[in-house]
Tab-separated table of C-alpha atoms in Angstrom:
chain	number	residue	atom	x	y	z
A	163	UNK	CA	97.981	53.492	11.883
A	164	UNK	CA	94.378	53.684	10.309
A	165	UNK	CA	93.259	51.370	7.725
A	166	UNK	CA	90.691	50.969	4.873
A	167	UNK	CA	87.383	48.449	6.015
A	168	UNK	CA	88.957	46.025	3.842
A	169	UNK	CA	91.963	45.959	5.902
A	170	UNK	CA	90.033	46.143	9.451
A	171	UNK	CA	88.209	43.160	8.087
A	172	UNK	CA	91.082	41.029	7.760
A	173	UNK	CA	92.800	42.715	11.139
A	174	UNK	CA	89.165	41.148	12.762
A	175	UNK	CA	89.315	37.853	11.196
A	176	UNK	CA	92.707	37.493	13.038
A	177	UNK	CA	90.776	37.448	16.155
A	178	UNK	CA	89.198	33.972	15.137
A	179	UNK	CA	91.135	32.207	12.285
A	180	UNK	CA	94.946	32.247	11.288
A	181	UNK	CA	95.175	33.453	8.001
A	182	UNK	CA	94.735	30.938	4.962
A	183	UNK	CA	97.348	30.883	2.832
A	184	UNK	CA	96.854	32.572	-0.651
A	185	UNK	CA	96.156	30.846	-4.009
A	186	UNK	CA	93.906	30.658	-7.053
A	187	UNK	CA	90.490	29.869	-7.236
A	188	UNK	CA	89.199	26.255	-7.992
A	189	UNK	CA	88.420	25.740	-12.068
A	190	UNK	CA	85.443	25.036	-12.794
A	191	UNK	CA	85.661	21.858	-13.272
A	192	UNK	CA	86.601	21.066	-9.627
A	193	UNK	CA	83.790	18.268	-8.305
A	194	UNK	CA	83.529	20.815	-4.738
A	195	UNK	CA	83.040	23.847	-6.654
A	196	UNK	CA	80.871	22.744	-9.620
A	197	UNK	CA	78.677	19.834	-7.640
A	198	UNK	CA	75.032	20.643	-7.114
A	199	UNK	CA	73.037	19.546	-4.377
A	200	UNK	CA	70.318	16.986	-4.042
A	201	UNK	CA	70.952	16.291	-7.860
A	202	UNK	CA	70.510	19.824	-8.879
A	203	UNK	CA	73.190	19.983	-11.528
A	204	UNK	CA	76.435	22.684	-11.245
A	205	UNK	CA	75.630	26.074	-9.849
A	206	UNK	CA	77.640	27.376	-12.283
A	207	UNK	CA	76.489	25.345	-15.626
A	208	UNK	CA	76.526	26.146	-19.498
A	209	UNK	CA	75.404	29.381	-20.684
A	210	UNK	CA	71.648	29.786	-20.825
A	211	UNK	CA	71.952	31.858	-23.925
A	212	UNK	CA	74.801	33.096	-26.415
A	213	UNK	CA	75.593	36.727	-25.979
A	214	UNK	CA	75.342	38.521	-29.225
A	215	UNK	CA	77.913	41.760	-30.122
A	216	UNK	CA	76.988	44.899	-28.728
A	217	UNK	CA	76.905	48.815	-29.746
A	218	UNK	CA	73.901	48.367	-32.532
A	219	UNK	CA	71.542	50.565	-30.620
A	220	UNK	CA	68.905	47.728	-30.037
A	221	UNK	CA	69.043	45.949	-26.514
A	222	UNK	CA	67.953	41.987	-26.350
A	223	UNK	CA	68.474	39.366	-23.559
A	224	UNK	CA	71.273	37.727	-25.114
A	225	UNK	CA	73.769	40.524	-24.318
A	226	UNK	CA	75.485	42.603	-21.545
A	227	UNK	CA	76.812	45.923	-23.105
A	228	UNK	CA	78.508	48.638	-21.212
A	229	UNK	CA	80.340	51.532	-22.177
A	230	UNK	CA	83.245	52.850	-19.432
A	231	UNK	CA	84.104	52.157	-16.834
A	232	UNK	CA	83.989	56.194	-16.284
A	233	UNK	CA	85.429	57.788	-13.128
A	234	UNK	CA	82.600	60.314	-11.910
A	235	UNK	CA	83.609	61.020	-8.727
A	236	UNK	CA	87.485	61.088	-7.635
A	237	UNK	CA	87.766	60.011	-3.910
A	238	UNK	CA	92.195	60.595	-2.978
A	239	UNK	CA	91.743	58.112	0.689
A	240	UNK	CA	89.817	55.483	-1.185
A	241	UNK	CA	85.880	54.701	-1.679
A	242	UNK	CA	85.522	52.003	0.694
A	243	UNK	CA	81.022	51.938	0.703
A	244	UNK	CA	78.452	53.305	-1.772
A	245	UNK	CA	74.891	53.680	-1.820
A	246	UNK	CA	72.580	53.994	-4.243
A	247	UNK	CA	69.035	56.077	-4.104
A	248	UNK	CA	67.190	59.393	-4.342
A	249	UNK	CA	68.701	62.088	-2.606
A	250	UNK	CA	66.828	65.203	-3.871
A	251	UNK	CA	63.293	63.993	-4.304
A	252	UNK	CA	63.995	63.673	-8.089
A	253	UNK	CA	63.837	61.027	-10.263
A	254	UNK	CA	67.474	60.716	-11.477
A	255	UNK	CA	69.407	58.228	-9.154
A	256	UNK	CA	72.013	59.174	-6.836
A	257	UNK	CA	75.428	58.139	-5.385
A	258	UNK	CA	76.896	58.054	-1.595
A	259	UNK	CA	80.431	56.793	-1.435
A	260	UNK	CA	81.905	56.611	2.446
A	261	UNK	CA	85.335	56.933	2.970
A	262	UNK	CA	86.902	55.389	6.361
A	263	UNK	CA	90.271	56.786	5.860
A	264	UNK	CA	89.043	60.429	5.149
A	265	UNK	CA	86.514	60.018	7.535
A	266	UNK	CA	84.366	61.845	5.053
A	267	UNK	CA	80.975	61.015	2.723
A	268	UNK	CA	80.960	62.207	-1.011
A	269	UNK	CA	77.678	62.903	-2.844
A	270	UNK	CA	76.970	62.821	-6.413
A	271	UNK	CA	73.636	64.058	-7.587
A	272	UNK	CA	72.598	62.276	-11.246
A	273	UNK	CA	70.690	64.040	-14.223
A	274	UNK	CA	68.667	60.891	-15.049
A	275	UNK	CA	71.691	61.018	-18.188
A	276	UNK	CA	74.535	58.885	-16.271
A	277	UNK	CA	76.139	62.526	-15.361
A	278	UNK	CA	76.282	63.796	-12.394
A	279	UNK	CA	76.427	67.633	-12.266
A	280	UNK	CA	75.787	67.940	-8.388
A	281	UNK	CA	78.248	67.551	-5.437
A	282	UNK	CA	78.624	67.710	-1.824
A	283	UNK	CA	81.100	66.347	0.859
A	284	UNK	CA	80.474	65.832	4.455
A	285	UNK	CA	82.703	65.056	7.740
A	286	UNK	CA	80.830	61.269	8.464
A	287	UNK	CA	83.236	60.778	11.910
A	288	UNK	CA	86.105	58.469	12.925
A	289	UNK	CA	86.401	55.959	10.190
A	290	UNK	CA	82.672	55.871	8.132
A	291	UNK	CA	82.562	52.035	7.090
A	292	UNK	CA	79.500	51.371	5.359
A	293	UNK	CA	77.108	54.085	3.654
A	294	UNK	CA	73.302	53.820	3.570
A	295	UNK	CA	70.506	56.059	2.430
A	296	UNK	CA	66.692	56.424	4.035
A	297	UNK	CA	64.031	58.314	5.743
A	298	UNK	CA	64.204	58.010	9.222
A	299	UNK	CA	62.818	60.794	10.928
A	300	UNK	CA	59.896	60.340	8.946
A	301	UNK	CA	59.524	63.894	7.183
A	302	UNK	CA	59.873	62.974	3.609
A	303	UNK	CA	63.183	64.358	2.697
A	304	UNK	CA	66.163	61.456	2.427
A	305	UNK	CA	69.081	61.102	4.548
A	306	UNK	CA	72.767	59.456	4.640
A	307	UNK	CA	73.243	57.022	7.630
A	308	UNK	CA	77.337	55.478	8.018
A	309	UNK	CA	78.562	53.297	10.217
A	310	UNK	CA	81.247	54.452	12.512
A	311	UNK	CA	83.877	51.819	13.293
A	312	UNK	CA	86.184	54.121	15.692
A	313	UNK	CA	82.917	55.663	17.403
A	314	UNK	CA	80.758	52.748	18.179
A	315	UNK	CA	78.427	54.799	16.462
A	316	UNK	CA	75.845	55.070	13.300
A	317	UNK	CA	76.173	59.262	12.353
A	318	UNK	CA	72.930	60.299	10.145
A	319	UNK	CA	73.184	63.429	8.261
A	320	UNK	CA	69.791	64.856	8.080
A	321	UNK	CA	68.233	65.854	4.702
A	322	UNK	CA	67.467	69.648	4.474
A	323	UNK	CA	65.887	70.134	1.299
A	324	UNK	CA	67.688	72.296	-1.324
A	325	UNK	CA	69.208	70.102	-1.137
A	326	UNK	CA	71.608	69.522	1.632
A	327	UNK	CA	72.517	67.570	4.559
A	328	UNK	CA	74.656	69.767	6.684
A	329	UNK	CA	72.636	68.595	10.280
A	330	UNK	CA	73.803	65.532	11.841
A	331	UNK	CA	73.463	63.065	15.376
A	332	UNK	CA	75.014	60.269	15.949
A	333	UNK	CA	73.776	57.133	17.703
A	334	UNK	CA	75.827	54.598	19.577
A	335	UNK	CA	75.648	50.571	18.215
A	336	UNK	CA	77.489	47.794	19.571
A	337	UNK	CA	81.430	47.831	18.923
A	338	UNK	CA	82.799	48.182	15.568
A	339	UNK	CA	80.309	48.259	13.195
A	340	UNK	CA	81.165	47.418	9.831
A	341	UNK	CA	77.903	47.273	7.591
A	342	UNK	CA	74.247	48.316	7.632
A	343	UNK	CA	71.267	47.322	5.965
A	344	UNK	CA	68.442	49.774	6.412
A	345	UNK	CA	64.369	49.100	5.566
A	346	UNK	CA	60.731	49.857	7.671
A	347	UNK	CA	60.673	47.278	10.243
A	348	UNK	CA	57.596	47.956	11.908
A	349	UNK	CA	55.633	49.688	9.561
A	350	UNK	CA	55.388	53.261	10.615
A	351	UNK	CA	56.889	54.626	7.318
A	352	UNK	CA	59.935	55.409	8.998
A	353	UNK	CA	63.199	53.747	7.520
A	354	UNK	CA	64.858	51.725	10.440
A	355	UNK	CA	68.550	50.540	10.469
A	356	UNK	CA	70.581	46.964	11.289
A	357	UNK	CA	74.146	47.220	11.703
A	358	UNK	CA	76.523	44.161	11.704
A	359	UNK	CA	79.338	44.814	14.381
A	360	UNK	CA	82.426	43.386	14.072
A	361	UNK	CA	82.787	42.435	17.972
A	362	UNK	CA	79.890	39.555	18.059
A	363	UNK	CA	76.421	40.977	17.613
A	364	UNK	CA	73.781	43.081	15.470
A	365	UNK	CA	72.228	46.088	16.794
A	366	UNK	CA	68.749	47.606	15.956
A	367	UNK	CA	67.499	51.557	15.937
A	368	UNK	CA	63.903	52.232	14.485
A	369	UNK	CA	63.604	55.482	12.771
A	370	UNK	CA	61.407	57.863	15.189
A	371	UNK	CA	60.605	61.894	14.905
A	372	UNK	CA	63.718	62.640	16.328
A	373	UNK	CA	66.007	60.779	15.010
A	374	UNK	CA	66.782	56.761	15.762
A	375	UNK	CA	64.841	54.827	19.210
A	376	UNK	CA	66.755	53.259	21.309
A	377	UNK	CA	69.483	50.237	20.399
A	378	UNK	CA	68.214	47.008	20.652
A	379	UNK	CA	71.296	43.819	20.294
A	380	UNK	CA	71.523	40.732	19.142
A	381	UNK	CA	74.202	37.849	19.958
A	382	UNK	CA	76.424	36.572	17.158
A	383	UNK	CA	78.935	34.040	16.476
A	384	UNK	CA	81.254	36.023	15.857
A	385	UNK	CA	83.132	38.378	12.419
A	386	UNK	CA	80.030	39.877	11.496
A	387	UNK	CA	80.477	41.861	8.233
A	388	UNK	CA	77.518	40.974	6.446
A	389	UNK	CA	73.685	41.646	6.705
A	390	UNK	CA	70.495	41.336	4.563
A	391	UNK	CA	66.691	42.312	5.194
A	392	UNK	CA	64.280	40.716	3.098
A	393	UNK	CA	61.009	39.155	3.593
A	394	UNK	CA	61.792	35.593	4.004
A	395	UNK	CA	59.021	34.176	5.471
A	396	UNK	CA	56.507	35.877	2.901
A	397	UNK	CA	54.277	37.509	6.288
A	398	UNK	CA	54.855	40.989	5.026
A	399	UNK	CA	57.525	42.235	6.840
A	400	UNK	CA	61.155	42.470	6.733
A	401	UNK	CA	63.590	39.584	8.257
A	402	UNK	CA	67.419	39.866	9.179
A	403	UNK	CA	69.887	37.473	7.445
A	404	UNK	CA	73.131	37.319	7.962
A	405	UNK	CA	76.672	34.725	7.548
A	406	UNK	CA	78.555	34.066	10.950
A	407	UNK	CA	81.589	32.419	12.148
A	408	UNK	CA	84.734	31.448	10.322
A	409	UNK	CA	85.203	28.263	8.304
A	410	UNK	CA	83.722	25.262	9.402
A	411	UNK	CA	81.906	27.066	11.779
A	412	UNK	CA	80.313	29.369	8.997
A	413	UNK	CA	76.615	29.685	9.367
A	414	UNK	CA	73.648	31.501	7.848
A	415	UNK	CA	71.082	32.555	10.046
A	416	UNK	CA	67.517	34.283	9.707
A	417	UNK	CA	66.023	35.920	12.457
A	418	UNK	CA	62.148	36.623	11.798
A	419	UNK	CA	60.715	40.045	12.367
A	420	UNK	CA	57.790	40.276	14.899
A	421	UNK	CA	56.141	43.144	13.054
A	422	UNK	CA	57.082	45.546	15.586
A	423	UNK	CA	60.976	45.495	14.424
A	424	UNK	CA	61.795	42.675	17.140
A	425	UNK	CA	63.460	39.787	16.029
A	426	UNK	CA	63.234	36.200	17.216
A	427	UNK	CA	66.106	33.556	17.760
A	428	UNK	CA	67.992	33.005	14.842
A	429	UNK	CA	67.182	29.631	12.082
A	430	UNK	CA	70.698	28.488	11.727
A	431	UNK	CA	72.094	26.076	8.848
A	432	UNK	CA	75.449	25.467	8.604
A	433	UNK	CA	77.710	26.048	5.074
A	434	UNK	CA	79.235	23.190	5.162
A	435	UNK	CA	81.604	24.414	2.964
A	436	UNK	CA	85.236	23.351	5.054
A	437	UNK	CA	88.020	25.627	4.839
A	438	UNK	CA	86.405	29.141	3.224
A	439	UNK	CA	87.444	32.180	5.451
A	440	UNK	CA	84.756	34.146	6.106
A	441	UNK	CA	81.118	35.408	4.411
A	442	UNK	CA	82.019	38.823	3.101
A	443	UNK	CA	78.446	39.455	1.578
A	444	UNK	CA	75.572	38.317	0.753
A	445	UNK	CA	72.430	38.734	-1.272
A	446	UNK	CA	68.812	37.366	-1.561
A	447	UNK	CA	66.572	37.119	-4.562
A	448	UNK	CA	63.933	34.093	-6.005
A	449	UNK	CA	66.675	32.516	-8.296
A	450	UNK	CA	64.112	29.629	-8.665
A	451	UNK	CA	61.292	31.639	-9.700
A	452	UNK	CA	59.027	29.276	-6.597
A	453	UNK	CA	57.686	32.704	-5.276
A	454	UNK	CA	60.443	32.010	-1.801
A	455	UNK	CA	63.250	34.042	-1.048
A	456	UNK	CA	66.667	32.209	-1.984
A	457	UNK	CA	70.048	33.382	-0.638
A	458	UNK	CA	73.915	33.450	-2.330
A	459	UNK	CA	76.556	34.241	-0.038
A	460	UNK	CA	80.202	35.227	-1.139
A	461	UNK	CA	83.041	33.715	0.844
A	462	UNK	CA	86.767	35.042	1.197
A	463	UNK	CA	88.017	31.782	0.216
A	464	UNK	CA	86.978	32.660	-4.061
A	465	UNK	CA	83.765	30.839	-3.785
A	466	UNK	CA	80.233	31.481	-3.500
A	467	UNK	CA	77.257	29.349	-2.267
A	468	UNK	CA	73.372	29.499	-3.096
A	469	UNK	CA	70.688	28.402	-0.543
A	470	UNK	CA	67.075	27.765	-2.148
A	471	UNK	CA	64.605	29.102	0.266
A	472	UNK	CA	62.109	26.479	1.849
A	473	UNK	CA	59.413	28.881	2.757
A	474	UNK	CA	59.632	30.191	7.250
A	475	UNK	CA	62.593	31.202	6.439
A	476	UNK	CA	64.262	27.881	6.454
A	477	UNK	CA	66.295	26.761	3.451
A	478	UNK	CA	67.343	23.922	1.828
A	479	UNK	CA	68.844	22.959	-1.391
A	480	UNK	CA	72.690	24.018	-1.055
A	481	UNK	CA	75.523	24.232	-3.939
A	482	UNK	CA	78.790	25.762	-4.260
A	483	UNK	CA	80.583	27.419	-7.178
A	484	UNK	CA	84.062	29.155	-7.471
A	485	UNK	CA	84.182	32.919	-7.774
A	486	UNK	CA	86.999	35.186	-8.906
A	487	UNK	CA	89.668	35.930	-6.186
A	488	UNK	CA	88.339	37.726	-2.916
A	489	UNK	CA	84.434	38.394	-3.919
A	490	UNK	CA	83.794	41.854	-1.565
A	491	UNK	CA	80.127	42.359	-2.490
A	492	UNK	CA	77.556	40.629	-4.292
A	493	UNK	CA	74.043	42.053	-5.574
A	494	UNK	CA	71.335	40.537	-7.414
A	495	UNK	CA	69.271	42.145	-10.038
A	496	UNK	CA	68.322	41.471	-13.718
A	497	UNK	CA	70.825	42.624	-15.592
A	498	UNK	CA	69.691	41.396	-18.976
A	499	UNK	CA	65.847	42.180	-18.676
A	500	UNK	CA	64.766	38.313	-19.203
A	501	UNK	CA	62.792	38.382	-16.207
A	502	UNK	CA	65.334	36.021	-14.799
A	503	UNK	CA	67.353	37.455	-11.629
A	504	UNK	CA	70.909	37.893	-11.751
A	505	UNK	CA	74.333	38.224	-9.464
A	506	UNK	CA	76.580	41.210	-9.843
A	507	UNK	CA	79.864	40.137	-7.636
A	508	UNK	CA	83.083	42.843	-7.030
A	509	UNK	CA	86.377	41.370	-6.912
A	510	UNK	CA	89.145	43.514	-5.213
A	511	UNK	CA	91.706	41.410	-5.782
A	512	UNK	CA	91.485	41.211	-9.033
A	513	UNK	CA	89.682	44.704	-9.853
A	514	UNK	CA	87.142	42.959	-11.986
A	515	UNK	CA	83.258	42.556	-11.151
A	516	UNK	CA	81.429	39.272	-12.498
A	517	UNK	CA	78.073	38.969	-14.089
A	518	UNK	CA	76.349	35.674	-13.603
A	519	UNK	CA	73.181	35.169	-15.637
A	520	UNK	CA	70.442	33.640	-13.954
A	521	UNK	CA	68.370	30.638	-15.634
A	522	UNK	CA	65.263	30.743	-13.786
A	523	UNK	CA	66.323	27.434	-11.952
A	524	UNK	CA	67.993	28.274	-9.542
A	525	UNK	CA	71.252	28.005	-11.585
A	526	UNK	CA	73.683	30.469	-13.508
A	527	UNK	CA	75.798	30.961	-16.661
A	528	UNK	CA	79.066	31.131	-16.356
A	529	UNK	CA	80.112	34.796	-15.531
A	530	UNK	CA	80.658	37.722	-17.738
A	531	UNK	CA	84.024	39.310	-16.332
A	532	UNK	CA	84.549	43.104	-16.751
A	533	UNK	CA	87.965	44.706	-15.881
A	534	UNK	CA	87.601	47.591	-13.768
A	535	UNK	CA	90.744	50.295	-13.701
A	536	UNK	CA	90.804	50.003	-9.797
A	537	UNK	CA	89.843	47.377	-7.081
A	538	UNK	CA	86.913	46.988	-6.353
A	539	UNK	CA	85.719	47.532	-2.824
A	540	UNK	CA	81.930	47.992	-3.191
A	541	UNK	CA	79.135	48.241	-5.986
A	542	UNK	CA	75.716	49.373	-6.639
A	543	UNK	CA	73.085	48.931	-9.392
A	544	UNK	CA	70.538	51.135	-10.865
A	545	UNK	CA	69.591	53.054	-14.081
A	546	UNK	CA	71.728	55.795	-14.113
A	547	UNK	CA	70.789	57.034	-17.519
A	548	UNK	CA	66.916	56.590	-18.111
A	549	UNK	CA	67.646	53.637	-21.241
A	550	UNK	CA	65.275	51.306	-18.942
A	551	UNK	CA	68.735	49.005	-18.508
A	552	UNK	CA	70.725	48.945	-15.382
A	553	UNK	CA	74.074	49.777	-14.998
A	554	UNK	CA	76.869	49.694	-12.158
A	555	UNK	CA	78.450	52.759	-10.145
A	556	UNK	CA	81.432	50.542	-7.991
A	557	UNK	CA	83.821	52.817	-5.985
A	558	UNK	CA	87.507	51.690	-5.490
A	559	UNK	CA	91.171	53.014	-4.223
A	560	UNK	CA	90.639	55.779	-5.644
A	561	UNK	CA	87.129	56.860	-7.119
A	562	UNK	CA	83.613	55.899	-7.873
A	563	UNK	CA	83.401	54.862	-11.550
A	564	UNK	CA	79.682	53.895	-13.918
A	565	UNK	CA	79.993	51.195	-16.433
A	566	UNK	CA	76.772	52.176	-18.217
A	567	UNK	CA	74.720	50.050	-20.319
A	568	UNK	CA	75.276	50.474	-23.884
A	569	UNK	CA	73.341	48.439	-26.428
């Protein structure tokens, strides 16, 4: 029988753990959840600012207004990945969601308006899990890379102009790959890939002329369904982060780019946060505001935890919050326009996605919670209708859906 990603990731976390039994998340008050490290305070402390009411037509920090949740795009075998980006060398941001049963990609073109007039749906091969959008041939026209869980394989759908992306090739990766991140690792202009593979390592394709170099792997611990590039050792180029092993055993680990797209032995610091399943996501952003690279990860247990960046990418600092039940994906961005960043996290469990508010420190407000009419299996963040204020396109059981900003 095929499954969803969400249900291949628990069918692979079988492999290492028993499952945990099921229960709420820790209040707030909980001394494991809410204790800061190294006398930092809670993670999850008192909000920074009161929100005020929305819908006068004037946008300030002190509030989070969206109208929706709108269904743009109906998807009947469920949205399991989306992407966000420029597909038609407009301006107006775009939409990719993958879906693994329908083994299929759906495209939705925006009008800069938070509509999105234009269409297209592509065969992506056996069981697309991930979705990501780049350059990679180098020849200034975007295309739609997906990860391939039954194939072994990355597929990239080539970008035609017109626009349309009706040429593919696909590219094997190690076995089952789950996510991708994707990013110029050695500088040539070309967008590179990373996937995570479920069966114990990362593999590596720079972009080339015609089409992806060859594979290059790297050893994991083991459940690997989460990846990051970001510069986290501030030399210019782009580093791979990831969250492996299960539990006790959970680690995060930075490998640092060698300029050419090579990357070194992993930095490994352990969670130490006991009993939390395993790290379904994770995102990086300066939290701190200390000009280094700090990391959140989201665990399957309901909880998240933030690592302050020490500079080499080496980190430090550690504390732990509780999250809504089963936190799929987590982004960062600010979502307020205080110049503060800020976590988005998607709950399927509970079809709700969170909005923490970021204080500059390091430290957030408690969330905003916003009910979604599906689960949610996977968000994105961008403007979507040209106000200047993001908003969020998530995709779920059954369609993509915006929650647009709305002062």
């Amino acid at each position: 029988m095929r499954t969803n990603t969400i249900q291949t990731a628990i069918a692979l976390l079988s492999m290492f753990t028993a499952a945990a039994s099921s229960g709420c998340a820790a209040g707030a008050g909980d001394a494991e959840e809410g204790a800061g490290a190294d006398g930092e305070g809670a993670l999850v402390g008192e909000a920074s600012q009161a929100l005020t009411l929305c819908s006068d037509g004037i946008h300030s920090p002190s509030e989070l207004c969206y109208s929706g949740p709108v269904e743009v795009l109906d998807v009947p075998n469920s949205g399991d990945a989306i992407a966000v980006g420029r597909l038609n060398a407009g301006t107006a941001l775009d939409f990719v969601v993958a879906s693994t049963l329908g083994d299929q990609i759906r495209i939705k073109l925006g009008n800069g308006s938070g509509g999105f007039p234009g269409a297209f749906q592509y065969t992506m091969g056996d069981g697309p899990t991930d979705v990501a959008i780049g350059d990679f041939n180098g020849d200034g026209l975007n295309d739609i890379l997906a990860t391939v869980i039954h194939e072994d394989r990355v597929r990239v759908r080539w970008g035609g102009g017109s626009p349309s992306w009706g040429s593919f090739s696909s590219f094997p990766v190690g076995d089952s790959p789950l996510k991708a991140a994707v990013g110029d690792l050695n500088g040539d202009g070309r967008d590179d890939v990373v996937t995570a593979n479920g069966a114990n390592s990362y593999t590596v394709r720079l972009g080339a002329a015609g089409g992806l170099g060859a594979p290059q792997g790297y050893a994991s611990s083991g459940f690997n369904s989460n990846l990051r590039l970001a510069d986290c050792d501030a030399d210019g180029d782009l580093d791979l982060l990831y969250a492996d092993g299960v539990d006790t055993d959970l680690t995060l680990k930075a490998r640092k780019n060698n300029g050419a797209g090579a990357f070194g032995a992993p930095i490994a610091l352990n969670l130490g946060v006991g009993s939390s399943g395993v790290a379904h996501s994770l995102t990086v952003g300066d939290w701190n505001e200390d000009g280094i690279q700090d990391v959140v990860v989201a665990l399957s247990e309901h909880k998240m935890v933030r690592l302050l960046g020490a500079g080499g990418c080496a980190f430090g600092s550690k504390a732990t919050a509780a999250t809504g039940l089963n936190p799929v994906e987590i982004e960062s961005a600010d979502m307020n326009l205080d110049g503060n960043r800020d976590l988005v996290i998607a709950h399927h469990s509970t079809a709700e996605i969170s909005i923490y508010l970021g204080h500059g420190n390091g430290n957030f407000s408690p969330p905003e919670v916003l009910a979604t009419p599906d689960a949610v299996l996977d968000l994105g963040v961008g403007d979507f209708n040209s106000d200047g204020l993001p908003d969020i396109v998530f995709s779920g059981w059954s369609g993509a859906y915006l929650l647009a900003s709305d002062p």
